[in-house]
mmCIF file of C-alpha atoms in Angstrom:
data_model
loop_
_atom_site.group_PDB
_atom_site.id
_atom_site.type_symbol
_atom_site.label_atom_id
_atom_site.label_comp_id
_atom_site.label_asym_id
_atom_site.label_seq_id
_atom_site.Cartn_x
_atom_site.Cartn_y
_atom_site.Cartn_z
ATOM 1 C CA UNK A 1 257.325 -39.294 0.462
ATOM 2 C CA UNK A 2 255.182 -35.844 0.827
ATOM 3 C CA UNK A 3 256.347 -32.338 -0.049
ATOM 4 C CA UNK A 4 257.049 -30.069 3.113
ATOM 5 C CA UNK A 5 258.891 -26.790 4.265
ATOM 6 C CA UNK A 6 261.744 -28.283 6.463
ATOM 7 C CA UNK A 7 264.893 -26.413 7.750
ATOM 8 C CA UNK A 8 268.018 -27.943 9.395
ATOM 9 C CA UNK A 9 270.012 -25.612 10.849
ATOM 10 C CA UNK A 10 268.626 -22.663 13.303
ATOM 11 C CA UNK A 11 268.459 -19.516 11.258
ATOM 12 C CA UNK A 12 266.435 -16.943 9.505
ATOM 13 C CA UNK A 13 263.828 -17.634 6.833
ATOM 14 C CA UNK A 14 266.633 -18.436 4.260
ATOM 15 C CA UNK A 15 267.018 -21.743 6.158
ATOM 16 C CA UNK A 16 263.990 -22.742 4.851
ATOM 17 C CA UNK A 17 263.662 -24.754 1.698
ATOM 18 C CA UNK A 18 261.119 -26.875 -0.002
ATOM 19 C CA UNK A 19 261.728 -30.618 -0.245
ATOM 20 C CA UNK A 20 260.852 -33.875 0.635
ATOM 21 C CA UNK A 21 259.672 -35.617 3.822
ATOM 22 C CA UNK A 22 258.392 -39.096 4.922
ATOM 23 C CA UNK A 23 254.576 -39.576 4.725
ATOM 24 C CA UNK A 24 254.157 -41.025 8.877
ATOM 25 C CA UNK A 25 252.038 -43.812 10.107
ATOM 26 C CA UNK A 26 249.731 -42.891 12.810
ATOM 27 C CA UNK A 27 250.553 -45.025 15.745
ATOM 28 C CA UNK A 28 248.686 -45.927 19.304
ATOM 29 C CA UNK A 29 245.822 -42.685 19.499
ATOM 30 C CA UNK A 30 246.731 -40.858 16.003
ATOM 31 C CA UNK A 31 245.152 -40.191 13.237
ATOM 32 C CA UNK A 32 246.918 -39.249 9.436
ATOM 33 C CA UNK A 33 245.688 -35.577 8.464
ATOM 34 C CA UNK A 34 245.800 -34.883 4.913
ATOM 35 C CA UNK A 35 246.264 -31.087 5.421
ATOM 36 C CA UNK A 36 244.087 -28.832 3.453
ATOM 37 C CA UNK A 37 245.415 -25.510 4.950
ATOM 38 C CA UNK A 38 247.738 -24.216 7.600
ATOM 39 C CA UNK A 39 248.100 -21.142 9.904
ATOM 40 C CA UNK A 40 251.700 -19.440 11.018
ATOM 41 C CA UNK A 41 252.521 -18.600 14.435
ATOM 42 C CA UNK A 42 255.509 -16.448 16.035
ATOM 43 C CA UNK A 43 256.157 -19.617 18.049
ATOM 44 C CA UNK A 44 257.248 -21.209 14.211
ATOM 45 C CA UNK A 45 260.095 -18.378 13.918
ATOM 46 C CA UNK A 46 261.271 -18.581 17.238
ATOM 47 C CA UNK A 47 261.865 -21.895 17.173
ATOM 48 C CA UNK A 48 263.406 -21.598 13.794
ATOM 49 C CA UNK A 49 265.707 -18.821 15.209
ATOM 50 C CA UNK A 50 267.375 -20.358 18.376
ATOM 51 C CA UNK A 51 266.909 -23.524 20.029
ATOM 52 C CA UNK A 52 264.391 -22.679 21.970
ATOM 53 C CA UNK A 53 263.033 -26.644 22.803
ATOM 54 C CA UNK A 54 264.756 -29.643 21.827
ATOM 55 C CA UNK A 55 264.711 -30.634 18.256
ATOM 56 C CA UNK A 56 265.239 -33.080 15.852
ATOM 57 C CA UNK A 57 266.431 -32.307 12.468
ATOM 58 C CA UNK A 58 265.152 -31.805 10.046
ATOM 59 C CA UNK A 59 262.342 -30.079 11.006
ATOM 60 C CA UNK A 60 259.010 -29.115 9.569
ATOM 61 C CA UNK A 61 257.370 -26.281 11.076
ATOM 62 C CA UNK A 62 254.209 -24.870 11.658
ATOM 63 C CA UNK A 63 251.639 -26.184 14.739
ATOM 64 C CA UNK A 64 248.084 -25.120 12.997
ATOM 65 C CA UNK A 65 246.162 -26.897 10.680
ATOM 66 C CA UNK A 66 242.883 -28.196 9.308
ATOM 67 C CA UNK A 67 242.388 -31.195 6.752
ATOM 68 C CA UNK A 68 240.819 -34.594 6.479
ATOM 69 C CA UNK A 69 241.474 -37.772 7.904
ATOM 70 C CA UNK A 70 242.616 -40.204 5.562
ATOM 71 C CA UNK A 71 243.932 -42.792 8.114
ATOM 72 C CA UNK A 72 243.767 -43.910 11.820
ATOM 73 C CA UNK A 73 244.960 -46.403 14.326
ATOM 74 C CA UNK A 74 243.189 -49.034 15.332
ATOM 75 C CA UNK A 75 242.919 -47.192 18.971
ATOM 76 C CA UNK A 76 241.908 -43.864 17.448
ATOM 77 C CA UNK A 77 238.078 -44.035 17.905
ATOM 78 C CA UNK A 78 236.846 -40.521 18.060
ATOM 79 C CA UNK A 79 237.005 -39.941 14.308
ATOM 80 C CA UNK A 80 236.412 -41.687 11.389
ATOM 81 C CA UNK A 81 238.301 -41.768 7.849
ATOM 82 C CA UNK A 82 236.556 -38.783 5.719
ATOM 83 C CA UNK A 83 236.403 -36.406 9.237
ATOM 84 C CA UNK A 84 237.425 -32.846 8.288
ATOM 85 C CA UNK A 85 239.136 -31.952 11.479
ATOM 86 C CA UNK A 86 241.494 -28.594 12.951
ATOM 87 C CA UNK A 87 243.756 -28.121 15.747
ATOM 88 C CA UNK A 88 247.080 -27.518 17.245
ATOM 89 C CA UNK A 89 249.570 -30.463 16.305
ATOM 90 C CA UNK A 90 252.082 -29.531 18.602
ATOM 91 C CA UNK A 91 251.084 -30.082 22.403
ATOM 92 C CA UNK A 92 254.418 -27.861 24.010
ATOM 93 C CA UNK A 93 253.388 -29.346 27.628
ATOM 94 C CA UNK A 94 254.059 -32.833 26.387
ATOM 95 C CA UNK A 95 257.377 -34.684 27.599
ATOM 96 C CA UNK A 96 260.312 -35.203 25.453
ATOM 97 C CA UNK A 97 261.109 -33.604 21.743
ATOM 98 C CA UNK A 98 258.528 -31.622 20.236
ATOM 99 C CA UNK A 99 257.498 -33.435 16.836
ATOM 100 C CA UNK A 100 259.543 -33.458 13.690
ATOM 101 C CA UNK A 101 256.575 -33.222 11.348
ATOM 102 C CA UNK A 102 254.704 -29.577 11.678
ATOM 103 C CA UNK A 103 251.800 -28.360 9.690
ATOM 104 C CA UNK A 104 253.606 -27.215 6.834
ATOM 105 C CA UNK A 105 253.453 -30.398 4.673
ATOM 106 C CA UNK A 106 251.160 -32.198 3.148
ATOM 107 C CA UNK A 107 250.128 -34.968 5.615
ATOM 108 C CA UNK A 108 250.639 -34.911 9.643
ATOM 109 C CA UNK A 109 249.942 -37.393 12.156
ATOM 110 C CA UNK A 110 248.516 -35.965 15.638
ATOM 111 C CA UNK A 111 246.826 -37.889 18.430
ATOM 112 C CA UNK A 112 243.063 -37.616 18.319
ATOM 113 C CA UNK A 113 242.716 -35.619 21.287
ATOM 114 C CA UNK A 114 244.261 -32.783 20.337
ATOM 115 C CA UNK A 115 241.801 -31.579 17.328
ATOM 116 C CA UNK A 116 238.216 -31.021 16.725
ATOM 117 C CA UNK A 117 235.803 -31.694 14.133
ATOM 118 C CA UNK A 118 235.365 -28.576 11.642
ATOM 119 C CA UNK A 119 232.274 -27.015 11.648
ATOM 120 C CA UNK A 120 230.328 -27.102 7.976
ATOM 121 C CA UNK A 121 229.990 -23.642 8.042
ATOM 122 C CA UNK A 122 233.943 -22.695 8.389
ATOM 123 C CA UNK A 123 236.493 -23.102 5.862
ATOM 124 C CA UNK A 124 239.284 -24.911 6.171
ATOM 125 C CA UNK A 125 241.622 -21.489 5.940
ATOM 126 C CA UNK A 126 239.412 -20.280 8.580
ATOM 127 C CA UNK A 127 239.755 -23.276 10.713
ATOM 128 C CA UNK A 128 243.196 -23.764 10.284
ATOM 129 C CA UNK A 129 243.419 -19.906 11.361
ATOM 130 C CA UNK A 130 242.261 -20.928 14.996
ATOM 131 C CA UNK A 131 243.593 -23.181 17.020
ATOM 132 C CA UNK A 132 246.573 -22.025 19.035
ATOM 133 C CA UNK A 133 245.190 -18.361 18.724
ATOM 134 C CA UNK A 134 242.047 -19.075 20.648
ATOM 135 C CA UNK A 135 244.235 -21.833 22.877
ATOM 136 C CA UNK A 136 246.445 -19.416 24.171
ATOM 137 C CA UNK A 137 243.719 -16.565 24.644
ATOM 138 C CA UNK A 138 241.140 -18.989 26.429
ATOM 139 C CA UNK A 139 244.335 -19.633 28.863
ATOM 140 C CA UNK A 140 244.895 -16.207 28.972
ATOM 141 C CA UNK A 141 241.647 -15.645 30.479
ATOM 142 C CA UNK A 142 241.993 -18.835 32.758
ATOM 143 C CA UNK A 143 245.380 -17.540 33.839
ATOM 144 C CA UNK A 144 243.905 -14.164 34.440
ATOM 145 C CA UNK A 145 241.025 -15.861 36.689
ATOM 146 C CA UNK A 146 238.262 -13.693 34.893
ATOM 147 C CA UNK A 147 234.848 -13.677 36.027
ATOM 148 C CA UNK A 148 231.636 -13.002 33.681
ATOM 149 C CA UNK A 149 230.527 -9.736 33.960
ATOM 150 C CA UNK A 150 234.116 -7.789 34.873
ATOM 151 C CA UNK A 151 236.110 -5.646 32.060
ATOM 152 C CA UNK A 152 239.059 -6.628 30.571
ATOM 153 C CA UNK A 153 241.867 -4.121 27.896
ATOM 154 C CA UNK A 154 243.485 -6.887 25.595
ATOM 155 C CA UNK A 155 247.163 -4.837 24.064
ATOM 156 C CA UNK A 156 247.086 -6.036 20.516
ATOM 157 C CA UNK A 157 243.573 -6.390 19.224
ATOM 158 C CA UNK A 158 244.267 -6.580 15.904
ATOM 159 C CA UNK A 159 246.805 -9.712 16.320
ATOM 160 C CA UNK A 160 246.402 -13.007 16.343
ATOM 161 C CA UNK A 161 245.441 -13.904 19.606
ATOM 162 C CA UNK A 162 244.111 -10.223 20.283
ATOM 163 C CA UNK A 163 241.247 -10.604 17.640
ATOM 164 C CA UNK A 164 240.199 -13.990 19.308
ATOM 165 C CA UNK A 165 240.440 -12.644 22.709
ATOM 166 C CA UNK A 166 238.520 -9.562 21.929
ATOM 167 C CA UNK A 167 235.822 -11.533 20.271
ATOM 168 C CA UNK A 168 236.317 -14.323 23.385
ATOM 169 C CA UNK A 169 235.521 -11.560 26.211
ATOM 170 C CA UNK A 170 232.435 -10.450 24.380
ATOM 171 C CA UNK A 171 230.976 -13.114 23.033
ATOM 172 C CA UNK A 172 231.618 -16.007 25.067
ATOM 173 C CA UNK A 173 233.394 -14.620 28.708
ATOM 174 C CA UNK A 174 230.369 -11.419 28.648
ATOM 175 C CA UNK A 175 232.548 -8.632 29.428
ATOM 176 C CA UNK A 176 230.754 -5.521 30.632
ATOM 177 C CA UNK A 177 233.338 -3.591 28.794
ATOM 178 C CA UNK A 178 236.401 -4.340 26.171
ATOM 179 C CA UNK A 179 238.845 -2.555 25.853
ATOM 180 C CA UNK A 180 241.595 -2.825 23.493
ATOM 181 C CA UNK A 181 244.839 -1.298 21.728
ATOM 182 C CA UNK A 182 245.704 -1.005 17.981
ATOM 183 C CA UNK A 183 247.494 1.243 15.851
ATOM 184 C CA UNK A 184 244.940 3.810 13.898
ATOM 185 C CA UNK A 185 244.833 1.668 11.207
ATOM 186 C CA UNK A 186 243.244 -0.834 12.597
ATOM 187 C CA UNK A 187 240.690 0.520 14.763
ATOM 188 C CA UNK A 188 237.524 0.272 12.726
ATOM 189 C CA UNK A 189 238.543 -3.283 12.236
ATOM 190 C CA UNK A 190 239.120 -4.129 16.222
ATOM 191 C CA UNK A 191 235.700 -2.367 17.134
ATOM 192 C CA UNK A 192 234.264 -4.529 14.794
ATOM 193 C CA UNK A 193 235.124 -7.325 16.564
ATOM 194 C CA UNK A 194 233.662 -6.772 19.438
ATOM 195 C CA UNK A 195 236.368 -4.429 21.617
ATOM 196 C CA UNK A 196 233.772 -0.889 23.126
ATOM 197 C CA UNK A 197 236.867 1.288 23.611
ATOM 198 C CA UNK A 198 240.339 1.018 20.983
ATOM 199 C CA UNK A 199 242.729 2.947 21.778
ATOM 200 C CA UNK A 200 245.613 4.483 18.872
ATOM 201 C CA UNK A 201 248.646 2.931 20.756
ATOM 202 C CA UNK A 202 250.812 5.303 18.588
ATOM 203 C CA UNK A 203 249.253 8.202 19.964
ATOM 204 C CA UNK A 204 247.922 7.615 23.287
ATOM 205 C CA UNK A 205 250.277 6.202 25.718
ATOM 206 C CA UNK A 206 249.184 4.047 28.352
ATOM 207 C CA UNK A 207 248.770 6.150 31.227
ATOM 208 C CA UNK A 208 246.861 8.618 29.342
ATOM 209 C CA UNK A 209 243.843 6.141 28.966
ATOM 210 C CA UNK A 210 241.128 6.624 31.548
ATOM 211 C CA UNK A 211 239.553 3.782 31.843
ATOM 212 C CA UNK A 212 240.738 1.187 34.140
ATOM 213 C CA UNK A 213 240.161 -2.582 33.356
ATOM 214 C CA UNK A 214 239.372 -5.848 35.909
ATOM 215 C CA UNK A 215 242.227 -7.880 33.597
ATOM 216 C CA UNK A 216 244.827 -6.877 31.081
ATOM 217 C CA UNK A 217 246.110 -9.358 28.824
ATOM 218 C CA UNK A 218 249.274 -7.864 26.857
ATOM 219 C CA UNK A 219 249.594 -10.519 23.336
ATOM 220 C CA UNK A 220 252.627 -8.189 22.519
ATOM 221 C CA UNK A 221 254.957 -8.200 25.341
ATOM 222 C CA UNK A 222 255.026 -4.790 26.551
ATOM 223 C CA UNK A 223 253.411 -5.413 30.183
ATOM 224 C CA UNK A 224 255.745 -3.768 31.628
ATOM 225 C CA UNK A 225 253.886 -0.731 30.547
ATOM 226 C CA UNK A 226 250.839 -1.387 29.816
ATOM 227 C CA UNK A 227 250.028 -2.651 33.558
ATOM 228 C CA UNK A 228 248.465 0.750 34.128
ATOM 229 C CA UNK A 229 245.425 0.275 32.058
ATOM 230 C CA UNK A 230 244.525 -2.767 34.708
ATOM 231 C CA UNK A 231 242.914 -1.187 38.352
ATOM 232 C CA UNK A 232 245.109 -1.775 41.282
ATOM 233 C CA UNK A 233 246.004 -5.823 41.902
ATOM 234 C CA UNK A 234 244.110 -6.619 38.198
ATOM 235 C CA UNK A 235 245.801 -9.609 37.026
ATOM 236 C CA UNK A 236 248.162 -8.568 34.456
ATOM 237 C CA UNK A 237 248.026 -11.499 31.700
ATOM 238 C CA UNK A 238 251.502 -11.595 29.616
ATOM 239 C CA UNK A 239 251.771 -14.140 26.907
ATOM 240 C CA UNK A 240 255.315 -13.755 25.809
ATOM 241 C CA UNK A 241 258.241 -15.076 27.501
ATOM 242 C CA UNK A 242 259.776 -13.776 29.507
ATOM 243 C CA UNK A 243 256.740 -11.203 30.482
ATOM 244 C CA UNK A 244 258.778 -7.697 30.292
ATOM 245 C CA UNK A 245 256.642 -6.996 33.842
ATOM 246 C CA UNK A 246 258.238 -9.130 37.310
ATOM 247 C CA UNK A 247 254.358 -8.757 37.961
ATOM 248 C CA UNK A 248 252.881 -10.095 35.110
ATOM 249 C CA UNK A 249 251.135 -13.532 35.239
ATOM 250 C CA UNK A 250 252.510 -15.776 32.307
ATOM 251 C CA UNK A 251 250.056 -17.519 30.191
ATOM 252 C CA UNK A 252 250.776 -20.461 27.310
ATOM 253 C CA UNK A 253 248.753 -22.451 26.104
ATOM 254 C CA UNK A 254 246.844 -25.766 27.065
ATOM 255 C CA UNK A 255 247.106 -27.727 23.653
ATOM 256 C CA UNK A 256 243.374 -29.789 23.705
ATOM 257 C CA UNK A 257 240.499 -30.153 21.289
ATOM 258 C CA UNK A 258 238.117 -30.060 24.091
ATOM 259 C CA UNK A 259 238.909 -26.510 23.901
ATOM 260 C CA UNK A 260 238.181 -26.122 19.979
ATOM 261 C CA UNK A 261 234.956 -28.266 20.162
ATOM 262 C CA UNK A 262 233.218 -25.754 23.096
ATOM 263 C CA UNK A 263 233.808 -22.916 20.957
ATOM 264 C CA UNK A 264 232.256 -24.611 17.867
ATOM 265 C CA UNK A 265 228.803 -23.510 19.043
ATOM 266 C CA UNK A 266 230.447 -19.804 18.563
ATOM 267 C CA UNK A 267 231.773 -20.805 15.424
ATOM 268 C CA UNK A 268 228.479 -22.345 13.911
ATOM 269 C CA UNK A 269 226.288 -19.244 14.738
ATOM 270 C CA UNK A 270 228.542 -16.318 13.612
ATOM 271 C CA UNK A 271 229.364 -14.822 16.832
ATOM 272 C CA UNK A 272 233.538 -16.220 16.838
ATOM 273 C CA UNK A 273 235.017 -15.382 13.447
ATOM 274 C CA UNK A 274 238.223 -16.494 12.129
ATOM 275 C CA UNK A 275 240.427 -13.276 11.499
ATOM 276 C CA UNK A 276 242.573 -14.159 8.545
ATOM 277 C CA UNK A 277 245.129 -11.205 7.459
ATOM 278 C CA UNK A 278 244.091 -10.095 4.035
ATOM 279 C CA UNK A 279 247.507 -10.428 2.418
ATOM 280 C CA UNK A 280 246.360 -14.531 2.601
ATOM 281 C CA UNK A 281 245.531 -16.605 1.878
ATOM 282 C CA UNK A 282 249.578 -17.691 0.893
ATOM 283 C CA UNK A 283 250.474 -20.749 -1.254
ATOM 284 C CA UNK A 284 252.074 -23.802 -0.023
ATOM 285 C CA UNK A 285 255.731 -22.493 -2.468
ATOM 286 C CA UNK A 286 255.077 -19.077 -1.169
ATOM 287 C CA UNK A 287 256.078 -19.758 2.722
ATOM 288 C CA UNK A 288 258.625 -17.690 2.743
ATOM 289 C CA UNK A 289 257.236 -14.584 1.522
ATOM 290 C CA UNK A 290 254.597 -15.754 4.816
ATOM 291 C CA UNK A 291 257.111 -16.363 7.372
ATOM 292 C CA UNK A 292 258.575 -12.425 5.945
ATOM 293 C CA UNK A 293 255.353 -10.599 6.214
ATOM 294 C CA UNK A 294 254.407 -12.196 9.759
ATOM 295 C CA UNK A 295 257.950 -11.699 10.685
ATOM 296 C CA UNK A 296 257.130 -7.824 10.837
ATOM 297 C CA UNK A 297 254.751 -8.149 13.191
ATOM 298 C CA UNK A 298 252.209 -6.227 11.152
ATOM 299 C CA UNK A 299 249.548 -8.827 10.428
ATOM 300 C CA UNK A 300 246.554 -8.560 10.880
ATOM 301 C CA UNK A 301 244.856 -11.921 12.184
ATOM 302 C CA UNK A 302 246.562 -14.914 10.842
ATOM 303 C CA UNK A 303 248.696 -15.441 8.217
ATOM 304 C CA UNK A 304 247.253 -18.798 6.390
ATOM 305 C CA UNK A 305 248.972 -21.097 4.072
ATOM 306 C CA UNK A 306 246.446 -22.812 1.526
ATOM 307 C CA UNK A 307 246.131 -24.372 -0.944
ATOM 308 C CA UNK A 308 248.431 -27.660 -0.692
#
């Protein structure tokens, strides 16, 4: 048996508690993670709310992670025992029950494909940090059908997936111009990242900013505003579901490593940083108090569990 967060009822964060859990055997393509850190997601609350995708209880949360592997199937072939590896554990376009086991235990099984190796020069809290965060903004940007060269606002830069796809259009999609929305705390630390133009969302309302943008991708859900910032028939890029805009394009996530592994070159030579929120790291007991703070919607970057 293994320690984990687990919950078995829908519910708020009280739900939660700290107990024991099966250590799995990695069958046909898997491989046995022994988890070194962990990243929250809203997705982890929402499911935790309301039955949002059929589950299983009792159920571990959590889809990022980074760790070692510390066993493999005989079919597993990309990887080798000793690996430090990251990714998204929980592919949402796969058929049937999404898994039991999430990232917030001590040991995961997750098929091969779906996680890359860690570069040397990132941590594992900074890995772990990563994965469905630059998943879901790399769709974004597929979603959006965004060409190299063209301009794109992102509503949310300090977030998440904001502060990957700000860094994302500049460094890796060459954006002539990024554009981006924070609250005025925040905007030193969004220019940093890359974005030209950040905009005081509590101050300046949408319609008030001049500038108009080749793609908009709202990360908060409020496209049915924002829409303005994007020039006539710009994509409009909503990742939350439902988008609040009928016009809206709705983007997920494509759950592979491939996608991980081309943006290790990033990763290696500085340009792509991991944003973790400086409350973090969070301790493996101190979930809770993690799921809380990300719950109001304040974070900025990711909220990371380590050590376990």
């Amino acid at each position: 048996m293994q320690k984990a967060w687990l919950y078995e009822e829908y519910g708020p964060k009280e739900v939660l508690t700290f107990g024991d859990f099966p250590i799995p055997t990695p069958t046909k393509n898997q491989l046995l993670i022994k988890v070194r850190a962990a990243a929250l997601n809203p997705i982890d609350f929402k499911l935790r709310n309301k039955p949002l995708a059929p589950l299983d209880f009792p159920v571990v949360p959590g889809c990022d992670m980074s760790g070692t592997v510390v066993e493999k199937h005989d079919q597993a072939r990309r990887f080798k025992i000793g690996d430090d590896v990251y990714g998204n554990i929980q592919d949402f376009n796969a058929k049937g029950k999404l898994k039991q086991l999430g990232s917030l235990a001590q040991f995961v099984v997750v098929e091969e494909e779906l996680v890359a190796k860690k570069p040397k020069n990132v941590s594992f809290e900074e890995a772990a940090s990563l994965p469905v965060a630059v998943q879901t903004a790399v769709e974004a940007f597929k979603a959006g059908g965004f060409q190299e060269g063209g301009s794109v606002f992102v509503v949310g830069g300090a977030g998440g997936v904001g502060s990957m796809a700000v860094q994302l259009a500049k460094h890796v999609y060459r954006a002539c111009l990024v554009g981006a929305s924070s609250s005025g705390g925040k905007l030193d630390f969004v220019k940093a990242l890359g974005a030209d133009k950040v905009v005081d969302y509590t101050k300046t309302r949408y319609r008030e900013i001049q500038d108009k943008y080749d793609l908009v991708i709202d990360t908060i859900g409020d496209s049915t505003n924002s829409y303005v910032v994007g020039k006539e028939y710009a994509p409009i890029v909503d990742i939350t579901w439902p988008p609040s805009n009928p016009r809206a394009i709705h983007s997920s996530l494509k759950v592979s490593g491939e996608i991980l592994e081309r943006l290790n070159p990033f990763l290696e030579c500085g340009k792509v940083k991991a944003v973790i929120d400086p409350n973090g790291p969070y301790h493996l007991c101190d979930v809770s108090k993690a799921f809380e703070y990300l719950e109001t919607g304040r974070a900025k970057g990711k909220v990371v569990i380590s050590p376990f």
